[in-house]
Every structure is written in structure tokens, then in C-alpha cells.
């Protein structure tokens, strides 16, 4: 069995609605190692661990399909032994269909890795919410307002999308938008934004970084 690739791992988690925390807890892996692997920062997971990761996803996909889901994701066939296989030269993780996002130089690598991991966890939850049925109350013509359950699902989905944007945008540096965390009372829209997403910023270590940037710029 060939080790799984970073792109395959991301795709499998998205299809299965799993976060990195879900996967690493089930397999007793280091979550930061998985995050670094999936984002292409480094490969500290061994090939044996990556094969174990692949087997885990394959079992989960088989189980999901047995329960009526239609997941067509596969990880390819095992390469035949004792046959020379010519592969184009490319750096590891080059197959990922991404370019780059600008990252402010003051944002250190651990904060970037944690931010990417939180965004991916939010994406996994969003993928689950997207599959929920949007239902309405019975109006006069059968087109009433959304039910409370659907409204709650939409609110959670939009909140996670907004959190992802705020996290992603913070990597580019809030000073570029003349923004920084406020230490006073909530008096502006900026203050409301940081109060809303402050816990996420603190969790990944971006609030401290942007505060230092703001102080440095003022000096």
C-alpha cells in the first residue's frame, strides 16, 4: 500500500466531514504533524503512519458507503514491485492545486500552522452543514420561512465562513486594513469583529502577533 498524499488526506477528511483533531485522536498521531503534512510545511509523519492514515480513510469510506452515502474517492492502486517507474521530478506536495496566500512577515510559522489547522477544521464542519436539508415551515402557499433547525444550520455555516475569512485575512496582517485588537470598550465595528473572533485569534496565537505589529508600527 502506497502512503497517502497531502491532497488525498485533505480530500478524504472533507468528504468524510472529519477534522484533523478527529483523525489524529483516532490514530494517536500528533495533530501538528498532520497539519504540517497537509499544508506542505514539512513531513514529520513516517511512511508507515501515512499508510495507516490511508487505511483509516479507506475503512471510513467503506463504512460510509455501506450506510448509504456515495463517496467515490479512491487513493489509486499499489505500484507493481520490481518495475522501474519513471516519475516527473517535482518537490514534495507539488500536486496540491494551490498557489499561495500572502503571509505577513511578523506572523511566525507556528501561528500560521495553527491557523491553517483551525481553518481546515472549520471547513470539515462546513462540509457537514452543507449536506443538511433546507426546510421551510408550511406557509399559505407552501413557501414559509425556514424552520428553526435550518436557520440554526445556516447561522453556524455563515459564522464558520466568516471566522475562516477573519483568520485567513489576519495572516496577511491586520495593519494593512488599519486594524488591530482594541484594549478599550467595544465602540466600533472593528471592536465587535475582534470581540467575536477573539477566541480563535488567541487560540492560534495571532492576536499577540498583530498587537506587536501595531506597537512596532506606532514606534
PDB file of C-alpha atoms in Angstrom:
ATOM      1  CA  UNK A   1       0.000   0.000   0.000  1.00  0.00           C
ATOM      2  CA  UNK A   2       1.377   3.374  -1.017  1.00  0.00           C
ATOM      3  CA  UNK A   3       1.438   6.204   1.575  1.00  0.00           C
ATOM      4  CA  UNK A   4      -1.335   8.748   1.243  1.00  0.00           C
ATOM      5  CA  UNK A   5      -0.572  12.203  -0.185  1.00  0.00           C
ATOM      6  CA  UNK A   6      -1.368  15.542   1.439  1.00  0.00           C
ATOM      7  CA  UNK A   7      -4.059  16.294  -1.153  1.00  0.00           C
ATOM      8  CA  UNK A   8      -5.679  12.884  -0.667  1.00  0.00           C
ATOM      9  CA  UNK A   9      -5.749  13.395   3.097  1.00  0.00           C
ATOM     10  CA  UNK A  10      -7.431  16.784   2.746  1.00  0.00           C
ATOM     11  CA  UNK A  11      -9.948  15.399   0.237  1.00  0.00           C
ATOM     12  CA  UNK A  12     -10.763  12.391   2.416  1.00  0.00           C
ATOM     13  CA  UNK A  13     -11.340  14.497   5.524  1.00  0.00           C
ATOM     14  CA  UNK A  14     -13.582  16.865   3.586  1.00  0.00           C
ATOM     15  CA  UNK A  15     -15.645  14.015   2.089  1.00  0.00           C
ATOM     16  CA  UNK A  16     -15.995  12.331   5.479  1.00  0.00           C
ATOM     17  CA  UNK A  17     -16.595  15.535   7.419  1.00  0.00           C
ATOM     18  CA  UNK A  18     -13.655  14.908   9.755  1.00  0.00           C
ATOM     19  CA  UNK A  19     -11.412  17.459  11.414  1.00  0.00           C
ATOM     20  CA  UNK A  20      -7.690  16.973  11.913  1.00  0.00           C
ATOM     21  CA  UNK A  21      -8.419  16.525  15.608  1.00  0.00           C
ATOM     22  CA  UNK A  22     -10.850  13.687  14.821  1.00  0.00           C
ATOM     23  CA  UNK A  23      -8.260  11.869  12.711  1.00  0.00           C
ATOM     24  CA  UNK A  24      -5.261  12.285  14.988  1.00  0.00           C
ATOM     25  CA  UNK A  25      -7.261  11.246  18.054  1.00  0.00           C
ATOM     26  CA  UNK A  26      -8.490   8.082  16.314  1.00  0.00           C
ATOM     27  CA  UNK A  27      -4.990   7.130  15.147  1.00  0.00           C
ATOM     28  CA  UNK A  28      -2.969   8.505  18.090  1.00  0.00           C
ATOM     29  CA  UNK A  29      -0.990  10.821  15.809  1.00  0.00           C
ATOM     30  CA  UNK A  30       0.498  14.235  16.505  1.00  0.00           C
ATOM     31  CA  UNK A  31      -2.008  16.810  15.253  1.00  0.00           C
ATOM     32  CA  UNK A  32       0.660  19.390  14.403  1.00  0.00           C
ATOM     33  CA  UNK A  33       2.496  16.788  12.299  1.00  0.00           C
ATOM     34  CA  UNK A  34      -0.696  16.126  10.316  1.00  0.00           C
ATOM     35  CA  UNK A  35      -1.312  19.849   9.877  1.00  0.00           C
ATOM     36  CA  UNK A  36       2.252  20.421   8.653  1.00  0.00           C
ATOM     37  CA  UNK A  37       1.936  17.472   6.257  1.00  0.00           C
ATOM     38  CA  UNK A  38      -1.384  18.632   4.779  1.00  0.00           C
ATOM     39  CA  UNK A  39      -0.216  22.234   4.360  1.00  0.00           C
ATOM     40  CA  UNK A  40       3.149  21.247   2.896  1.00  0.00           C
ATOM     41  CA  UNK A  41       5.324  22.811   5.609  1.00  0.00           C
ATOM     42  CA  UNK A  42       7.113  19.577   6.421  1.00  0.00           C
ATOM     43  CA  UNK A  43       6.736  15.801   6.515  1.00  0.00           C
ATOM     44  CA  UNK A  44       7.316  14.504  10.013  1.00  0.00           C
ATOM     45  CA  UNK A  45       4.842  11.643   9.663  1.00  0.00           C
ATOM     46  CA  UNK A  46       6.567   8.407   8.670  1.00  0.00           C
ATOM     47  CA  UNK A  47       5.554   6.394   5.608  1.00  0.00           C
ATOM     48  CA  UNK A  48       4.165   3.753   7.971  1.00  0.00           C
ATOM     49  CA  UNK A  49       1.970   6.376   9.640  1.00  0.00           C
ATOM     50  CA  UNK A  50       0.825   7.672   6.241  1.00  0.00           C
ATOM     51  CA  UNK A  51      -0.139   4.148   5.164  1.00  0.00           C
ATOM     52  CA  UNK A  52      -2.020   3.792   8.454  1.00  0.00           C
ATOM     53  CA  UNK A  53      -3.758   7.091   7.688  1.00  0.00           C
ATOM     54  CA  UNK A  54      -4.725   5.847   4.235  1.00  0.00           C
ATOM     55  CA  UNK A  55      -6.135   2.588   5.646  1.00  0.00           C
ATOM     56  CA  UNK A  56      -8.153   4.591   8.183  1.00  0.00           C
ATOM     57  CA  UNK A  57      -9.732   6.729   5.448  1.00  0.00           C
ATOM     58  CA  UNK A  58     -10.438   3.707   3.259  1.00  0.00           C
ATOM     59  CA  UNK A  59     -12.213   1.938   6.132  1.00  0.00           C
ATOM     60  CA  UNK A  60     -14.255   5.063   6.883  1.00  0.00           C
ATOM     61  CA  UNK A  61     -15.226   5.470   3.214  1.00  0.00           C
ATOM     62  CA  UNK A  62     -16.294   1.808   3.005  1.00  0.00           C
ATOM     63  CA  UNK A  63     -18.345   2.233   6.180  1.00  0.00           C
ATOM     64  CA  UNK A  64     -19.968   5.449   4.890  1.00  0.00           C
ATOM     65  CA  UNK A  65     -20.904   3.837   1.571  1.00  0.00           C
ATOM     66  CA  UNK A  66     -22.382   0.857   3.411  1.00  0.00           C
ATOM     67  CA  UNK A  67     -24.605   3.353   5.255  1.00  0.00           C
ATOM     68  CA  UNK A  68     -25.976   4.745   2.000  1.00  0.00           C
ATOM     69  CA  UNK A  69     -23.533   7.543   1.231  1.00  0.00           C
ATOM     70  CA  UNK A  70     -21.925   7.822  -2.192  1.00  0.00           C
ATOM     71  CA  UNK A  71     -18.247   8.620  -1.715  1.00  0.00           C
ATOM     72  CA  UNK A  72     -16.253   7.790  -4.844  1.00  0.00           C
ATOM     73  CA  UNK A  73     -12.869   8.955  -3.549  1.00  0.00           C
ATOM     74  CA  UNK A  74     -10.072   6.411  -4.048  1.00  0.00           C
ATOM     75  CA  UNK A  75      -6.322   6.528  -3.493  1.00  0.00           C
ATOM     76  CA  UNK A  76      -5.073   4.658  -6.553  1.00  0.00           C
ATOM     77  CA  UNK A  77      -3.519   1.257  -6.996  1.00  0.00           C
ATOM     78  CA  UNK A  78      -0.327  -0.105  -5.488  1.00  0.00           C
ATOM     79  CA  UNK A  79       2.616   0.252  -7.841  1.00  0.00           C
ATOM     80  CA  UNK A  80       3.966  -3.114  -9.057  1.00  0.00           C
ATOM     81  CA  UNK A  81       7.205  -4.225  -7.452  1.00  0.00           C
ATOM     82  CA  UNK A  82      10.463  -4.710  -9.376  1.00  0.00           C
ATOM     83  CA  UNK A  83       9.294  -2.446 -12.201  1.00  0.00           C
ATOM     84  CA  UNK A  84      11.039   0.821 -12.888  1.00  0.00           C
ATOM     85  CA  UNK A  85       8.541   3.630 -12.605  1.00  0.00           C
ATOM     86  CA  UNK A  86       9.561   6.922 -14.191  1.00  0.00           C
ATOM     87  CA  UNK A  87       8.088   9.884 -12.377  1.00  0.00           C
ATOM     88  CA  UNK A  88       8.461  13.554 -13.273  1.00  0.00           C
ATOM     89  CA  UNK A  89      10.758  15.404 -10.906  1.00  0.00           C
ATOM     90  CA  UNK A  90       8.783  17.634  -8.567  1.00  0.00           C
ATOM     91  CA  UNK A  91       9.151  18.779  -4.969  1.00  0.00           C
ATOM     92  CA  UNK A  92       7.015  17.038  -2.311  1.00  0.00           C
ATOM     93  CA  UNK A  93       3.381  18.188  -2.151  1.00  0.00           C
ATOM     94  CA  UNK A  94       3.704  19.853  -5.587  1.00  0.00           C
ATOM     95  CA  UNK A  95       0.486  18.194  -6.719  1.00  0.00           C
ATOM     96  CA  UNK A  96      -1.637  20.388  -4.442  1.00  0.00           C
ATOM     97  CA  UNK A  97      -3.831  22.635  -6.641  1.00  0.00           C
ATOM     98  CA  UNK A  98      -2.939  25.790  -4.736  1.00  0.00           C
ATOM     99  CA  UNK A  99      -0.740  28.797  -5.305  1.00  0.00           C
ATOM    100  CA  UNK A 100      -0.135  30.835  -2.168  1.00  0.00           C
ATOM    101  CA  UNK A 101      -1.597  33.460   0.131  1.00  0.00           C
ATOM    102  CA  UNK A 102       0.425  36.449   1.344  1.00  0.00           C
ATOM    103  CA  UNK A 103       1.559  35.998   4.934  1.00  0.00           C
ATOM    104  CA  UNK A 104       2.725  38.980   6.967  1.00  0.00           C
ATOM    105  CA  UNK A 105       6.374  38.526   7.941  1.00  0.00           C
ATOM    106  CA  UNK A 106       5.648  39.095  11.629  1.00  0.00           C
ATOM    107  CA  UNK A 107       3.343  36.044  11.734  1.00  0.00           C
ATOM    108  CA  UNK A 108       5.583  33.201  12.911  1.00  0.00           C
ATOM    109  CA  UNK A 109       5.373  29.693  11.455  1.00  0.00           C
ATOM    110  CA  UNK A 110       3.668  28.039  14.468  1.00  0.00           C
ATOM    111  CA  UNK A 111       0.871  30.635  14.291  1.00  0.00           C
ATOM    112  CA  UNK A 112       0.499  30.060  10.538  1.00  0.00           C
ATOM    113  CA  UNK A 113       0.324  26.269  11.005  1.00  0.00           C
ATOM    114  CA  UNK A 114      -2.238  26.552  13.807  1.00  0.00           C
ATOM    115  CA  UNK A 115      -4.316  28.989  11.747  1.00  0.00           C
ATOM    116  CA  UNK A 116      -4.337  26.638   8.754  1.00  0.00           C
ATOM    117  CA  UNK A 117      -5.337  23.735  11.015  1.00  0.00           C
ATOM    118  CA  UNK A 118      -8.247  25.686  12.533  1.00  0.00           C
ATOM    119  CA  UNK A 119      -9.453  26.777   9.078  1.00  0.00           C
ATOM    120  CA  UNK A 120      -9.361  23.159   7.897  1.00  0.00           C
ATOM    121  CA  UNK A 121     -11.300  22.028  10.971  1.00  0.00           C
ATOM    122  CA  UNK A 122     -13.896  24.713  10.248  1.00  0.00           C
ATOM    123  CA  UNK A 123     -14.033  23.549   6.613  1.00  0.00           C
ATOM    124  CA  UNK A 124     -14.746  19.987   7.728  1.00  0.00           C
ATOM    125  CA  UNK A 125     -17.682  21.196   9.827  1.00  0.00           C
ATOM    126  CA  UNK A 126     -18.939  23.427   6.997  1.00  0.00           C
ATOM    127  CA  UNK A 127     -18.864  20.418   4.647  1.00  0.00           C
ATOM    128  CA  UNK A 128     -21.173  18.549   7.029  1.00  0.00           C
ATOM    129  CA  UNK A 129     -23.537  21.511   7.389  1.00  0.00           C
ATOM    130  CA  UNK A 130     -23.728  21.927   3.600  1.00  0.00           C
ATOM    131  CA  UNK A 131     -25.323  18.486   3.322  1.00  0.00           C
ATOM    132  CA  UNK A 132     -28.210  19.325   5.660  1.00  0.00           C
ATOM    133  CA  UNK A 133     -31.658  19.714   4.111  1.00  0.00           C
ATOM    134  CA  UNK A 134     -33.010  23.277   3.968  1.00  0.00           C
ATOM    135  CA  UNK A 135     -36.620  23.025   5.114  1.00  0.00           C
ATOM    136  CA  UNK A 136     -39.364  25.654   5.443  1.00  0.00           C
ATOM    137  CA  UNK A 137     -42.463  25.975   7.573  1.00  0.00           C
ATOM    138  CA  UNK A 138     -45.769  25.457   5.793  1.00  0.00           C
ATOM    139  CA  UNK A 139     -46.759  28.917   4.608  1.00  0.00           C
ATOM    140  CA  UNK A 140     -50.019  29.847   2.868  1.00  0.00           C
ATOM    141  CA  UNK A 141     -48.570  28.758  -0.469  1.00  0.00           C
ATOM    142  CA  UNK A 142     -46.173  26.233   1.000  1.00  0.00           C
ATOM    143  CA  UNK A 143     -43.259  28.672   0.946  1.00  0.00           C
ATOM    144  CA  UNK A 144     -42.979  29.762   4.557  1.00  0.00           C
ATOM    145  CA  UNK A 145     -39.871  30.863   6.439  1.00  0.00           C
ATOM    146  CA  UNK A 146     -37.008  28.493   7.111  1.00  0.00           C
ATOM    147  CA  UNK A 147     -37.504  26.212  10.082  1.00  0.00           C
ATOM    148  CA  UNK A 148     -35.606  26.935  13.295  1.00  0.00           C
ATOM    149  CA  UNK A 149     -33.287  23.985  12.636  1.00  0.00           C
ATOM    150  CA  UNK A 150     -32.439  25.251   9.147  1.00  0.00           C
ATOM    151  CA  UNK A 151     -31.915  28.800  10.446  1.00  0.00           C
ATOM    152  CA  UNK A 152     -29.523  27.489  13.105  1.00  0.00           C
ATOM    153  CA  UNK A 153     -27.643  25.443  10.490  1.00  0.00           C
ATOM    154  CA  UNK A 154     -27.327  28.462   8.176  1.00  0.00           C
ATOM    155  CA  UNK A 155     -26.177  30.673  11.029  1.00  0.00           C
ATOM    156  CA  UNK A 156     -23.490  28.199  12.066  1.00  0.00           C
ATOM    157  CA  UNK A 157     -22.299  27.754   8.468  1.00  0.00           C
ATOM    158  CA  UNK A 158     -22.076  31.505   7.829  1.00  0.00           C
ATOM    159  CA  UNK A 159     -20.374  32.067  11.190  1.00  0.00           C
ATOM    160  CA  UNK A 160     -17.693  29.479  10.354  1.00  0.00           C
ATOM    161  CA  UNK A 161     -17.193  31.018   6.902  1.00  0.00           C
ATOM    162  CA  UNK A 162     -16.804  34.445   8.493  1.00  0.00           C
ATOM    163  CA  UNK A 163     -14.352  33.040  11.038  1.00  0.00           C
ATOM    164  CA  UNK A 164     -12.323  31.457   8.234  1.00  0.00           C
ATOM    165  CA  UNK A 165     -12.125  34.777   6.395  1.00  0.00           C
ATOM    166  CA  UNK A 166     -11.096  36.613   9.554  1.00  0.00           C
ATOM    167  CA  UNK A 167      -8.389  34.003  10.255  1.00  0.00           C
ATOM    168  CA  UNK A 168      -7.160  33.964   6.666  1.00  0.00           C
ATOM    169  CA  UNK A 169      -7.147  37.767   6.464  1.00  0.00           C
ATOM    170  CA  UNK A 170      -5.227  38.037   9.719  1.00  0.00           C
ATOM    171  CA  UNK A 171      -2.346  36.076   8.185  1.00  0.00           C
ATOM    172  CA  UNK A 172      -1.899  38.928   5.700  1.00  0.00           C
ATOM    173  CA  UNK A 173      -1.582  41.427   8.549  1.00  0.00           C
ATOM    174  CA  UNK A 174      -4.406  43.432  10.075  1.00  0.00           C
ATOM    175  CA  UNK A 175      -2.368  46.673   9.876  1.00  0.00           C
ATOM    176  CA  UNK A 176      -2.852  46.509   6.097  1.00  0.00           C
ATOM    177  CA  UNK A 177      -6.538  47.280   6.833  1.00  0.00           C
ATOM    178  CA  UNK A 178      -5.657  49.737   9.620  1.00  0.00           C
ATOM    179  CA  UNK A 179      -6.989  47.205  12.113  1.00  0.00           C
ATOM    180  CA  UNK A 180      -5.652  45.874  15.370  1.00  0.00           C
ATOM    181  CA  UNK A 181      -7.185  44.438  18.555  1.00  0.00           C
ATOM    182  CA  UNK A 182      -8.689  47.097  20.800  1.00  0.00           C
ATOM    183  CA  UNK A 183      -7.955  47.206  24.527  1.00  0.00           C
ATOM    184  CA  UNK A 184     -10.825  49.562  25.362  1.00  0.00           C
ATOM    185  CA  UNK A 185     -14.597  49.333  25.288  1.00  0.00           C
ATOM    186  CA  UNK A 186     -16.398  48.000  22.214  1.00  0.00           C
ATOM    187  CA  UNK A 187     -17.207  51.199  20.323  1.00  0.00           C
ATOM    188  CA  UNK A 188     -16.561  50.424  16.644  1.00  0.00           C
ATOM    189  CA  UNK A 189     -17.309  47.661  14.140  1.00  0.00           C
ATOM    190  CA  UNK A 190     -13.624  46.738  14.397  1.00  0.00           C
ATOM    191  CA  UNK A 191     -14.031  46.145  18.119  1.00  0.00           C
ATOM    192  CA  UNK A 192     -17.081  43.952  17.508  1.00  0.00           C
ATOM    193  CA  UNK A 193     -15.120  41.872  14.981  1.00  0.00           C
ATOM    194  CA  UNK A 194     -12.270  41.227  17.402  1.00  0.00           C
ATOM    195  CA  UNK A 195     -14.694  40.506  20.236  1.00  0.00           C
ATOM    196  CA  UNK A 196     -16.494  37.970  18.009  1.00  0.00           C
ATOM    197  CA  UNK A 197     -13.424  36.136  16.748  1.00  0.00           C
ATOM    198  CA  UNK A 198     -11.013  36.973  19.567  1.00  0.00           C
ATOM    199  CA  UNK A 199     -11.043  33.457  20.988  1.00  0.00           C
ATOM    200  CA  UNK A 200      -9.976  31.998  17.624  1.00  0.00           C
ATOM    201  CA  UNK A 201      -7.228  34.621  17.233  1.00  0.00           C
ATOM    202  CA  UNK A 202      -5.888  33.832  20.696  1.00  0.00           C
ATOM    203  CA  UNK A 203      -6.110  30.069  20.072  1.00  0.00           C
ATOM    204  CA  UNK A 204      -3.746  30.228  17.083  1.00  0.00           C
ATOM    205  CA  UNK A 205      -1.528  32.991  18.507  1.00  0.00           C
ATOM    206  CA  UNK A 206      -2.412  35.752  16.039  1.00  0.00           C
ATOM    207  CA  UNK A 207      -3.749  38.382  18.402  1.00  0.00           C
ATOM    208  CA  UNK A 208      -0.387  38.729  20.141  1.00  0.00           C
ATOM    209  CA  UNK A 209       1.416  38.895  16.788  1.00  0.00           C
ATOM    210  CA  UNK A 210      -0.846  41.629  15.426  1.00  0.00           C
ATOM    211  CA  UNK A 211      -0.591  43.570  18.705  1.00  0.00           C
ATOM    212  CA  UNK A 212       3.206  43.556  18.457  1.00  0.00           C
ATOM    213  CA  UNK A 213       2.994  44.668  14.812  1.00  0.00           C
ATOM    214  CA  UNK A 214       0.742  47.575  15.765  1.00  0.00           C
ATOM    215  CA  UNK A 215       3.090  48.665  18.559  1.00  0.00           C
ATOM    216  CA  UNK A 216       6.075  48.383  16.241  1.00  0.00           C
ATOM    217  CA  UNK A 217       4.348  50.483  13.596  1.00  0.00           C
ATOM    218  CA  UNK A 218       3.475  53.162  16.176  1.00  0.00           C
ATOM    219  CA  UNK A 219       7.114  53.386  17.247  1.00  0.00           C
TER     220      UNK A 219
END
